[in-house]
Coordinates of C-alpha atoms in Angstrom, one line a residue:
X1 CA 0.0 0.0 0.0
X2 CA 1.4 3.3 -1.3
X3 CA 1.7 5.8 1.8
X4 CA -0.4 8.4 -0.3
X5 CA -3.0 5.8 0.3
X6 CA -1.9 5.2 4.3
X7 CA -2.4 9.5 4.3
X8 CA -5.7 9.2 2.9
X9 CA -6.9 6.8 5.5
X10 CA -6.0 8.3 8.1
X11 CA -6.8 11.6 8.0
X12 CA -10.4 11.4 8.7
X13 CA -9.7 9.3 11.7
X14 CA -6.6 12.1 12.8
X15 CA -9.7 15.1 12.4
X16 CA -12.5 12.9 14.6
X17 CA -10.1 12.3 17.3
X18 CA -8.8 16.1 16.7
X19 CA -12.3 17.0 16.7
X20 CA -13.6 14.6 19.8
X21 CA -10.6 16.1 21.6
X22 CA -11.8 19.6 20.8
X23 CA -15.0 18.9 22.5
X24 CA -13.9 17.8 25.2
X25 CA -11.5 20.4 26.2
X26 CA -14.6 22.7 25.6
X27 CA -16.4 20.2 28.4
X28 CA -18.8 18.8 25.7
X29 CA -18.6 15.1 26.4
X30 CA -21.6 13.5 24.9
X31 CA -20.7 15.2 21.0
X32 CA -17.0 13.7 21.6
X33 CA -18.8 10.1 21.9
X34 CA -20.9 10.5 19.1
X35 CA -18.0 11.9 16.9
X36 CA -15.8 8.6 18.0
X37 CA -18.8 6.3 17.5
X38 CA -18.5 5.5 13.9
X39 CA -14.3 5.0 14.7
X40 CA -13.0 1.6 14.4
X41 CA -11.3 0.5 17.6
X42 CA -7.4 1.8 18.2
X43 CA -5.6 2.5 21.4
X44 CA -6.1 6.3 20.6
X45 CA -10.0 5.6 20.2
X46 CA -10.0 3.9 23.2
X47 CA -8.0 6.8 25.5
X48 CA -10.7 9.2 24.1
X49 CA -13.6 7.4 25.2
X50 CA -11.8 6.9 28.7
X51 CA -11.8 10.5 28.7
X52 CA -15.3 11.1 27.7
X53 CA -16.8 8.7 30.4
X54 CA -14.8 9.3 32.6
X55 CA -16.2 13.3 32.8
X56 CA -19.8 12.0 32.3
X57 CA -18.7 10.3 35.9
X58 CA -19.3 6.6 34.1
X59 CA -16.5 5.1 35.6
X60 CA -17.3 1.8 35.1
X61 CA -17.4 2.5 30.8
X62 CA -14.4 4.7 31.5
X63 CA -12.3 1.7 33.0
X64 CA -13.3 -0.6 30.3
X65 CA -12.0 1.8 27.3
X66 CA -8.7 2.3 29.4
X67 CA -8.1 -1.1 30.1
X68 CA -8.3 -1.5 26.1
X69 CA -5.9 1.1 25.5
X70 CA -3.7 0.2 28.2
X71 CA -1.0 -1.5 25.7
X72 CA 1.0 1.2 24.3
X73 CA 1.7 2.9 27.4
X74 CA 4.5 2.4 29.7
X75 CA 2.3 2.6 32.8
X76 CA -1.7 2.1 33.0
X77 CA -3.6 4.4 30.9
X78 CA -6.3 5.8 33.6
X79 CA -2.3 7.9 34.4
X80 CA -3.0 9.3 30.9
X81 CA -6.5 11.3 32.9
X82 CA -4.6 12.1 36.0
X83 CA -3.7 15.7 34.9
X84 CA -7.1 16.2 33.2
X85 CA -8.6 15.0 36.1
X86 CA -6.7 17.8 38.8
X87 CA -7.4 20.8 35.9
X88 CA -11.3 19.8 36.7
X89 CA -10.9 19.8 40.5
X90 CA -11.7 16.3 40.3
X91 CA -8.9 14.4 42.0
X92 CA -11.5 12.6 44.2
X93 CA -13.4 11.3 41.3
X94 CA -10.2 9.3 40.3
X95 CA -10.5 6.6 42.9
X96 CA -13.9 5.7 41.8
X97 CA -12.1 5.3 38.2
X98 CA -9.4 3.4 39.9
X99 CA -12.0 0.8 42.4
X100 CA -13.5 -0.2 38.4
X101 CA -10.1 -0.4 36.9
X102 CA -9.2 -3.1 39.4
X103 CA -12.1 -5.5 39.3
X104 CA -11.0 -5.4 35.6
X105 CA -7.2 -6.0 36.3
X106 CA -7.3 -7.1 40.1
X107 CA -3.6 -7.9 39.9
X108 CA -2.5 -4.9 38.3
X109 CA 0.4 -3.1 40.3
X110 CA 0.4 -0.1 38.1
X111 CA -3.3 0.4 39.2
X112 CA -2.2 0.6 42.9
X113 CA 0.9 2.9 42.2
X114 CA -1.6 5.2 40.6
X115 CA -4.2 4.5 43.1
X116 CA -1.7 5.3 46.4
X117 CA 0.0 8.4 44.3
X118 CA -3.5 10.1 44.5
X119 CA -4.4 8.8 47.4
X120 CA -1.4 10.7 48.8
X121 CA -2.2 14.4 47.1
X122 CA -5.2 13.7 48.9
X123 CA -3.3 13.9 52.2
X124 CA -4.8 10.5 52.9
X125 CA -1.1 9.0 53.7
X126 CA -1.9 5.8 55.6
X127 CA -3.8 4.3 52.8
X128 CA -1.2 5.3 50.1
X129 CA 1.3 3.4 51.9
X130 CA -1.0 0.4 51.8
X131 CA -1.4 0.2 48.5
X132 CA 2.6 1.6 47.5
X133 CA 3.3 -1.7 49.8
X134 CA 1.4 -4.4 48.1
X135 CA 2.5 -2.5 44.8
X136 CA 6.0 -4.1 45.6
X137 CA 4.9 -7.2 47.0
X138 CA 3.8 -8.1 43.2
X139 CA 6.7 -6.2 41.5
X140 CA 9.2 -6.2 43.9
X141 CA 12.3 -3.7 43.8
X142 CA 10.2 -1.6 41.1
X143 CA 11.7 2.0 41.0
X144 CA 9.0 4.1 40.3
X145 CA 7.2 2.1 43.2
X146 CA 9.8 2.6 45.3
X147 CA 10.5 6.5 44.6
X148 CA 6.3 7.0 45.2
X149 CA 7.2 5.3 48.8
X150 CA 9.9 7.6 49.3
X151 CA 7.9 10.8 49.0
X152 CA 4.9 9.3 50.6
X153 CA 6.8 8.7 53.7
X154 CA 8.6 12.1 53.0
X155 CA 4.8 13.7 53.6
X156 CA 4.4 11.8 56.8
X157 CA 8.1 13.3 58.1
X158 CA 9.8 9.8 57.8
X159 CA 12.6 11.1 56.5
X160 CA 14.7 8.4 57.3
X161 CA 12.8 6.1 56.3
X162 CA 12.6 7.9 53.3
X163 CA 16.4 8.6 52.8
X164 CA 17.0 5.2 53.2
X165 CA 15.0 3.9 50.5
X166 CA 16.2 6.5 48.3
X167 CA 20.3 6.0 49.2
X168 CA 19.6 2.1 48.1
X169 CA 18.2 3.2 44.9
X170 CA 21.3 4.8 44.3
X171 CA 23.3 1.9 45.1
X172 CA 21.5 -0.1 42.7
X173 CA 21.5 2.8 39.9
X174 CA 24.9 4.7 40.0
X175 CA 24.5 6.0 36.5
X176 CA 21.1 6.8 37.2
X177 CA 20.5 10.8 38.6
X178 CA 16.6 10.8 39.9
X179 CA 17.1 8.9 43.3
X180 CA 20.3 11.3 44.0
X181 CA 18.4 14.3 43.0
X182 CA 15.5 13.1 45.3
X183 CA 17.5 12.3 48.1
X184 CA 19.7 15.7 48.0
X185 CA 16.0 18.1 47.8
X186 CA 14.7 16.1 51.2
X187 CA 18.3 16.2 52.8
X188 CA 17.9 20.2 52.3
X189 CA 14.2 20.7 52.7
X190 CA 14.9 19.1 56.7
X191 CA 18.0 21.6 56.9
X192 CA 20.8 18.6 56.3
X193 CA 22.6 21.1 53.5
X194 CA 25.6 19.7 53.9
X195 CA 24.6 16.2 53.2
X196 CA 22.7 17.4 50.4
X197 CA 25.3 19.6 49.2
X198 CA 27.7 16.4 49.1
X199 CA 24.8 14.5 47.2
X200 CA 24.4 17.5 44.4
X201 CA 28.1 17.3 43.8
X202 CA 27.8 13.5 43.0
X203 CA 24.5 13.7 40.9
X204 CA 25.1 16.8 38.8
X205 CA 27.5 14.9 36.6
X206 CA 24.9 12.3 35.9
X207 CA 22.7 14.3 34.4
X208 CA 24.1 18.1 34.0
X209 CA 21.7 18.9 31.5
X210 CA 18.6 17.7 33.6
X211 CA 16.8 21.0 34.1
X212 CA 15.2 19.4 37.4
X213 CA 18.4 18.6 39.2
X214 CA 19.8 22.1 38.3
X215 CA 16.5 23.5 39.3
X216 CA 16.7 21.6 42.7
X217 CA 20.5 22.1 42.8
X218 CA 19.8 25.8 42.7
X219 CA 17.2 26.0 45.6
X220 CA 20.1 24.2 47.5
X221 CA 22.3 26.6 46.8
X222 CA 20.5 29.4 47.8
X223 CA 18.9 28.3 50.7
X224 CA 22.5 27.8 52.1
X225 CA 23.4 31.5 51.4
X226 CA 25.6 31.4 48.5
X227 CA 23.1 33.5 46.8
X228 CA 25.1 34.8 43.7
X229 CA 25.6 31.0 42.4
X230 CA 22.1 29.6 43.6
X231 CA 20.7 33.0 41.4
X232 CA 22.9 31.9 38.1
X233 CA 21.9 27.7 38.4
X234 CA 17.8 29.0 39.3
X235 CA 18.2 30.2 35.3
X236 CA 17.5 26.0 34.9
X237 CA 14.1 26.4 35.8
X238 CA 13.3 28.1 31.9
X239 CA 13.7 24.0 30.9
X240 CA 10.8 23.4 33.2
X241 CA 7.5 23.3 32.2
X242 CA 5.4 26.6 33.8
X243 CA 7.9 29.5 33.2
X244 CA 8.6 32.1 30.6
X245 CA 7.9 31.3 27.3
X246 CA 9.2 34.7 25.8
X247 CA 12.6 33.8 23.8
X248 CA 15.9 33.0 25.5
X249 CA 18.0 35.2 23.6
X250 CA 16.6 38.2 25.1
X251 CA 16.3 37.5 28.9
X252 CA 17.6 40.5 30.6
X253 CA 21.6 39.9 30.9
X254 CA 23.6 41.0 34.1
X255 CA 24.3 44.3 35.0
X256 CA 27.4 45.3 34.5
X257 CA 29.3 48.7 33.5
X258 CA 29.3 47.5 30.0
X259 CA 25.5 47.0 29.8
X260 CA 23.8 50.0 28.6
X261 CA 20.2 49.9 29.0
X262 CA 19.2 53.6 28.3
X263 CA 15.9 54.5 26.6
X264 CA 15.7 50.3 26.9
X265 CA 12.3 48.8 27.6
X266 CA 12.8 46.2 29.7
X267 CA 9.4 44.1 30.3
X268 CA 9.3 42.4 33.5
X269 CA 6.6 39.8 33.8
X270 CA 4.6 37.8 36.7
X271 CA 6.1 34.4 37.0
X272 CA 5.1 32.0 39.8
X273 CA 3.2 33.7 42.6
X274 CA 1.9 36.6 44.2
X275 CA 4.5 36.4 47.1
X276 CA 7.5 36.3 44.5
X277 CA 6.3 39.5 42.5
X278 CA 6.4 41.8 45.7
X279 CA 9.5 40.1 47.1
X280 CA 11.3 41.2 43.6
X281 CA 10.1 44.5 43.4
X282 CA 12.2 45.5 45.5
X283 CA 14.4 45.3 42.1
X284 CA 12.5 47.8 40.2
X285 CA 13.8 51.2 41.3
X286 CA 17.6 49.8 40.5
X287 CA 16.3 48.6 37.5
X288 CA 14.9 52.2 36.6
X289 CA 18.5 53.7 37.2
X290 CA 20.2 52.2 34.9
X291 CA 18.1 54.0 32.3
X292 CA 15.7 51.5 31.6
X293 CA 12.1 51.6 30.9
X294 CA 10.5 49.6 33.0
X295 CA 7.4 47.7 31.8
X296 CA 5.5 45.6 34.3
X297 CA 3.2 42.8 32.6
X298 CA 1.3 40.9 35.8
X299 CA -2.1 40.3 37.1
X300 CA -4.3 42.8 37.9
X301 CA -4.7 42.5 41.7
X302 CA -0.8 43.8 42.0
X303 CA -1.3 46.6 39.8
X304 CA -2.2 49.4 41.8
X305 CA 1.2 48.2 44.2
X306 CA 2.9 48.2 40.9
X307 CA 2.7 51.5 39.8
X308 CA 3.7 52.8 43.0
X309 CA 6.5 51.4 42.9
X310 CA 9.7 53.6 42.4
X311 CA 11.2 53.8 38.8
X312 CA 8.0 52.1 37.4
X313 CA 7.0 53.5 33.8
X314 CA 4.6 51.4 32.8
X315 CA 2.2 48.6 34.3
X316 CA -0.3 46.6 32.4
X317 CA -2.3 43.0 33.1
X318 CA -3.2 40.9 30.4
X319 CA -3.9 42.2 27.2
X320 CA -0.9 41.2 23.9
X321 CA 2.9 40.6 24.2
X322 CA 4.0 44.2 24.4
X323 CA 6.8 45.6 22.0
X324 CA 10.9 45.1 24.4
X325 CA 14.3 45.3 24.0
X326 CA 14.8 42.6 27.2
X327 CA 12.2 40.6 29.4
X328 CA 13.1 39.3 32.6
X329 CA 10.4 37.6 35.1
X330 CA 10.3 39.0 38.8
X331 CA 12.3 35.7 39.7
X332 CA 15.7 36.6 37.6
X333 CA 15.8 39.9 38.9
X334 CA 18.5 39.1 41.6
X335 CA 20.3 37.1 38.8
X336 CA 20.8 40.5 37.1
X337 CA 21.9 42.8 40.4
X338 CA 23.8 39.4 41.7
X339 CA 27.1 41.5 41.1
X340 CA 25.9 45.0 41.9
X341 CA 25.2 46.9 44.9
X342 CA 21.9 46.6 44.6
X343 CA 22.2 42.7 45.3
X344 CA 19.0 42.6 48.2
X345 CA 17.2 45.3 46.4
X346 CA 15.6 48.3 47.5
X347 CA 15.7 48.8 51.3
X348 CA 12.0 47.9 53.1
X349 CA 9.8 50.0 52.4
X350 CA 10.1 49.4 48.8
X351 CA 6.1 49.1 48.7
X352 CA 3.5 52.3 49.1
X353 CA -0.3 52.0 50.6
X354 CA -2.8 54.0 48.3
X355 CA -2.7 57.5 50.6
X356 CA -6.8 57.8 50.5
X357 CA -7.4 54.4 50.9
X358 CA -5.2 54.0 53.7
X359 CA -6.8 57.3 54.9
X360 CA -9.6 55.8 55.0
X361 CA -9.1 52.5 56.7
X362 CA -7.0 54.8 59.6
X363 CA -10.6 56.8 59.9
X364 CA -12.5 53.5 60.6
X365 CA -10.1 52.0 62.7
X366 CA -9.1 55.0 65.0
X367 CA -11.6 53.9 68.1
X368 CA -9.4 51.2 68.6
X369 CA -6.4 51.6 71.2
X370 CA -5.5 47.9 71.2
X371 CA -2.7 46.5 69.3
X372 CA -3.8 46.0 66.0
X373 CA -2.6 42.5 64.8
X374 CA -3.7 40.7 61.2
X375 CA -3.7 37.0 61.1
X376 CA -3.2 34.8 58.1
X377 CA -3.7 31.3 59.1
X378 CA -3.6 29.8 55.4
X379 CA -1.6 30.1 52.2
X380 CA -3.9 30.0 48.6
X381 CA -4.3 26.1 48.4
X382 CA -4.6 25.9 44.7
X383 CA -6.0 22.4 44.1
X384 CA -5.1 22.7 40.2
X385 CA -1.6 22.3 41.1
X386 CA -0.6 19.7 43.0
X387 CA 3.0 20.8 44.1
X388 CA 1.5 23.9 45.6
X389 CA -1.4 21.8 46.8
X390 CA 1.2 19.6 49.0
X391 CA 3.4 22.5 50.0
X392 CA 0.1 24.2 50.9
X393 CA -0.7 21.5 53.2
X394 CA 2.6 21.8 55.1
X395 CA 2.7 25.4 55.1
X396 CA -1.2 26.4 56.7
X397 CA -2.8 25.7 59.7
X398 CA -6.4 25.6 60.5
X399 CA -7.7 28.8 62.1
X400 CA -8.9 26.6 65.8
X401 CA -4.7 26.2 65.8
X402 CA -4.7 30.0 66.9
X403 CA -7.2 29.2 69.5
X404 CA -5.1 30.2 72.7
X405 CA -3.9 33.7 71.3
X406 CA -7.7 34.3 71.7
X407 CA -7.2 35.6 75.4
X408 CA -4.1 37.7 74.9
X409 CA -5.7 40.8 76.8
X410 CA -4.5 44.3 74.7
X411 CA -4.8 43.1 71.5
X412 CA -7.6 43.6 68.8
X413 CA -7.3 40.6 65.7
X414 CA -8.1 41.5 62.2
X415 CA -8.8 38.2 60.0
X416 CA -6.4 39.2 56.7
X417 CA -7.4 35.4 55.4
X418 CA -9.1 35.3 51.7
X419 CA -10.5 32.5 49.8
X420 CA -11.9 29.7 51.1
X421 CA -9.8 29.2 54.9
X422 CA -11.6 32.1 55.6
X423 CA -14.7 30.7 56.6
X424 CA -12.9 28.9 59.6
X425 CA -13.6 32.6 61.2
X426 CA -16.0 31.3 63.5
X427 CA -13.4 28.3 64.8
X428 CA -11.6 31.3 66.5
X429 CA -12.9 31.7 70.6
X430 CA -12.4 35.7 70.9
X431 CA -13.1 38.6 68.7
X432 CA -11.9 38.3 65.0
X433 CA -12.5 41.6 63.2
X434 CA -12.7 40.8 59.4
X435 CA -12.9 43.2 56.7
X436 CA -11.6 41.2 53.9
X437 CA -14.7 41.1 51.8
X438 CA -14.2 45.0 51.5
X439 CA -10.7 43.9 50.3
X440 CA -11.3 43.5 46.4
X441 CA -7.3 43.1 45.4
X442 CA -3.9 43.3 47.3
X443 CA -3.9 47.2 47.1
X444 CA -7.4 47.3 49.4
X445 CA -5.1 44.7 51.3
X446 CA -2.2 47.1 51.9
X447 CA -4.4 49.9 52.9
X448 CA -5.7 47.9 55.1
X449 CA -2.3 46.4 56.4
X450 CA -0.6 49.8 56.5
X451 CA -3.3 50.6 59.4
X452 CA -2.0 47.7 61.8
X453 CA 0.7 47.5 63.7
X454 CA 2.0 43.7 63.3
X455 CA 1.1 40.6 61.1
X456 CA 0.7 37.4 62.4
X457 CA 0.9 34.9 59.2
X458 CA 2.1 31.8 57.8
X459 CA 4.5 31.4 54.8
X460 CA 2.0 33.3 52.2
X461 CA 2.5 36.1 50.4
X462 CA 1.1 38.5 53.3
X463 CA 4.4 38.3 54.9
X464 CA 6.0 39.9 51.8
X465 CA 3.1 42.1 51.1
X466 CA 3.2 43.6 54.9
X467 CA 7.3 43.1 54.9
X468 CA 7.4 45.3 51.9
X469 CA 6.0 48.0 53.7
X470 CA 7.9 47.6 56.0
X471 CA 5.5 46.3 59.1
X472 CA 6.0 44.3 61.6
X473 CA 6.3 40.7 60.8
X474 CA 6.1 37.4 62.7
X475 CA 6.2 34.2 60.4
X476 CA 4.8 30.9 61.8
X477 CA 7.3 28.6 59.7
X478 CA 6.9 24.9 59.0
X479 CA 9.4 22.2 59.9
X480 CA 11.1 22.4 55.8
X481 CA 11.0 25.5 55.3
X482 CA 11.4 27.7 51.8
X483 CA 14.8 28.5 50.9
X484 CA 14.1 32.0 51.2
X485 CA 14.0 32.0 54.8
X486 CA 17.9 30.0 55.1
X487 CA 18.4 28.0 57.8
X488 CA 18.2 28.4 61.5
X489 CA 17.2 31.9 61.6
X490 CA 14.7 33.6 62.9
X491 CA 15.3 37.1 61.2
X492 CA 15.0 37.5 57.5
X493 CA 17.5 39.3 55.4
X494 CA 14.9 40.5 52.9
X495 CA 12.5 42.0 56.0
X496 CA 14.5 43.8 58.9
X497 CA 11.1 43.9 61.1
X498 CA 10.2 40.1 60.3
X499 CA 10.8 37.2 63.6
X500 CA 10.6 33.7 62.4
X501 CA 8.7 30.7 64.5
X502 CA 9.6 28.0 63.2
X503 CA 7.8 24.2 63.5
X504 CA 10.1 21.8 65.9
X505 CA 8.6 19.4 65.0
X506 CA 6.8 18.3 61.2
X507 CA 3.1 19.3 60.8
X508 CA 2.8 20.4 64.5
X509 CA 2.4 24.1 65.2
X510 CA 1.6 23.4 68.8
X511 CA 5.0 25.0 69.8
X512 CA 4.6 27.6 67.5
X513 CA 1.7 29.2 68.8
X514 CA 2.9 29.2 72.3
X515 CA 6.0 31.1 71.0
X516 CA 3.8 33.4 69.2
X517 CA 1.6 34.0 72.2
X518 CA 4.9 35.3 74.1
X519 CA 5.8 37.6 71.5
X520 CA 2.5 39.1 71.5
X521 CA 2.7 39.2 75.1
X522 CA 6.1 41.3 74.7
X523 CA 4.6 43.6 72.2
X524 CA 2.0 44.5 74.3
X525 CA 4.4 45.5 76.8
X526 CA 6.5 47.4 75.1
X527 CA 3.5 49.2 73.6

């Protein structure tokens, strides 16, 4: 058969499945069925109907179209719905897919792998581990197996355990880099830099192109101090899916005396999250010196704090690629100053309430003499994304945790929570003020902020928005801690007024509150 003939058969089978795709991604999963309906069976075929049922909640139809299509890949096809199923906020929903999937392959280990990996996102760790364990009683030694242990038992703060799975992986697999890389990001996330340090230097050579490692490598680096290096290897993180997509070859280079950026536009652009834009505006106003024209492109609730920044020329949300000479996201902005003065930025304040708004807030809030404190008790959980949807879980507390700063006499409590953690107001024993819903964006926020006298938060971006201005600060820290905030400190270089409490012990904030409580306790006083 002539491949002119092999094109003309399968084209109209490429545009149904292009088509029944289409639909689906528009949520339309009944027309993607009947557009597949007339298709003669293939693995592809099969997928797609997977996908279809699978949103119409037919899990049982769903299982028996994956189970067909199963072949081709290298684990079990229901992994090929895993991402589709978190974009929908349906994570939940998979089990059901994966309880109809085993009656179909009851001794399926790749069913169970993908069963305990959700099971864990879901924070339900005790049953992950159940099903990771018979996973390797049928397919014993299996890596990927064994590296979903590893982190499972990481999220329970069995880091040894853990570590020593890992460290005989990469007895096993000395060519191989993951277990190394793996082993190295616990051994720093717990503070054990040196370890991991040692690790990095062993792994980087088995993979020195693996964006990943470098990216991992980098948060090492930096969160050991040795910020000028951890700056230049963060650059890695452009050959990870979720970062800049504007070209390579003109990222903003470093400042030096030879750089001339005069009359330059240089557009700086929202990267990860709100907390990283207003730590790195502290960036702008050196920026501006050189000459440049600073062009902020980032989301609207940041705007109004934007354009008060100093040096800023232009700021604009959404809306087309505007015309640049250099781009540079907010997170490559201490790449650039690395070798400048200007390495930490702007001094705090580097961030401005709106005058009348804050004028405002000071109007409403001038009968009270207390000690006006704000208390974030959560960061943005951000189901979507399941990284930040684990490191949320480590890094937020339920508001009934706050329960015995309740009593601290002298002290008046403003709820600064949004989105959903902020219904937990009524778990709180004593008085909560809470004018958030007047709060429409983070410049409402700072006005607000600029009115208190100290923040009480977790590791959200509150701490940078009220550091910024230069308040008071004290950070309730979990156990593995963001590089950001080093190691074993409990001041920040980026906020002079911030005191870190951090967790003694993983996922327990028990201490932390009663260390918070005395602080309070001593502000009053000095008050």
């Amino acid at each position: 058969m002539s491949s002119t003939s092999d094109i003309a058969l399968s084209s109209p089978l490429d545009h149904r499945l292009s088509e029944a795709d289409q639909s689906l991604r528009a949520g339309d999963a009944e027309t993607a069925l009947a557009l597949l309906s007339p298709l003669s069976d293939s693995d592809a075929v099969h997928l797609t109907r997977g996908r279809a049922f699978f949103r119409l909640a037919r899990y049982q139809d769903a299982a028996v179209e994956l189970e067909k299509a199963t072949r081709p890949f290298g684990g079990h096809a229901v992994v090929a719905l895993v991402d589709e199923a978190v974009a929908m906020r349906r994570r939940a929903d998979l089990l059901l897919l994966f309880a109809e999937s085993r009656k179909l392959a009851p001794h399926d280990p790749r069913l169970l792998d993908a069963q305990g990996n959700i099971l864990m996102h879901l924070g339900r760790f005790d049953e992950a581990e159940v099903c990771l364990r018979e996973s390797l009683k049928r397919r014993p030694n299996d890596k990927g197996t064994l590296n979903l242990l590893a982190m499972n038992l990481t999220e329970q703060g069995r880091f040894d355990e853990a570590l020593a799975i890992l460290d005989d992986l990469r007895q096993r697999s000395p060519g191989e880099w993951g277990p190394g890389c793996n082993m190295a990001a616990i051994l720093n996330n717990i503070g054990r830099l040196e370890e991991a340090a040692n690790i990095y230097r062993e792994t980087i050579p088995l993979g020195p192109n693996e964006a990943a490692l470098r990216l991992n490598h980098s948060i090492a680096m930096l969160k050991s101090g040795r910020m000028a290096q951890g700056w230049a290897e963060h650059e890695w993180r452009f050959g990870v899916p979720g970062h800049t997509n504007l070209p390579q070859s003109r990222l903003l280079p470093n400042i030096t005396p030879s750089l001339n950026l005069v009359g330059k536009r240089v557009l700086v652009t929202q990267e990860e999250g709100l907390g990283d834009t207003l730590m790195y505006l502290r960036y702008i106003p050196a920026l501006a010196r050189t000459g440049a024209i600073v062009h902020i492109w980032g989301t609207s609730t940041l705007a109004g704090l934007c354009g008060r920044v100093e040096g800023v020329s232009i700021v604009q949300h959404g809306g087309e690629t505007p015309e640049y000479d250099y781009h540079c996201p907010f997170i490559s902005l201490p790449r650039a100053f690395s070798a400048t003065p200007d390495a930490m930025g702007a001094p705090v304040p580097y961030l401005t309430a709106e005058p009348a708004k804050a004028t405002q807030w000071k109007k409403s809030l001038r009968t009270d003499c207390n000690l006006r404190v704000g208390l974030v008790w959560a960061g943005g959980a951000r189901p979507e994304n399941t990284g930040a949807q684990m490191v949320d879980r480590q890094r937020s507390m339920p508001l009934s945790a706050l329960a015995p700063l309740a009593d601290l006499k002298g002290i008046s409590f403003y709820s600064l929570q949004k989105d959903e953690p902020a219904q937990q107001r009524l778990d709180f024993p004593g008085p909560l003020v809470d004018f958030m819903p007047q709060c429409l964006d983070m410049d409402d926020t700072a006005a607000l902020v600029s009115c208190l006298d100290l923040v009480v938060s977790v590791d959200t971006s509150m701490v940078h928005l009220a550091g910024g201005l230069g308040k008071p600060v004290i950070m309730m820290d979990r156990f593995n801690n963001c590089w950001r905030w080093l190691h074993g400190r409990g001041d920040s270089p980026w906020y002079p007024k911030m005191k870190i409490v951090r967790q003694t012990r993983f996922r327990d904030w028990s201490d932390v509150v009663t260390r918070v409580r005395s602080l309070l306790e001593d502000a009053v006083r000095a008050r």
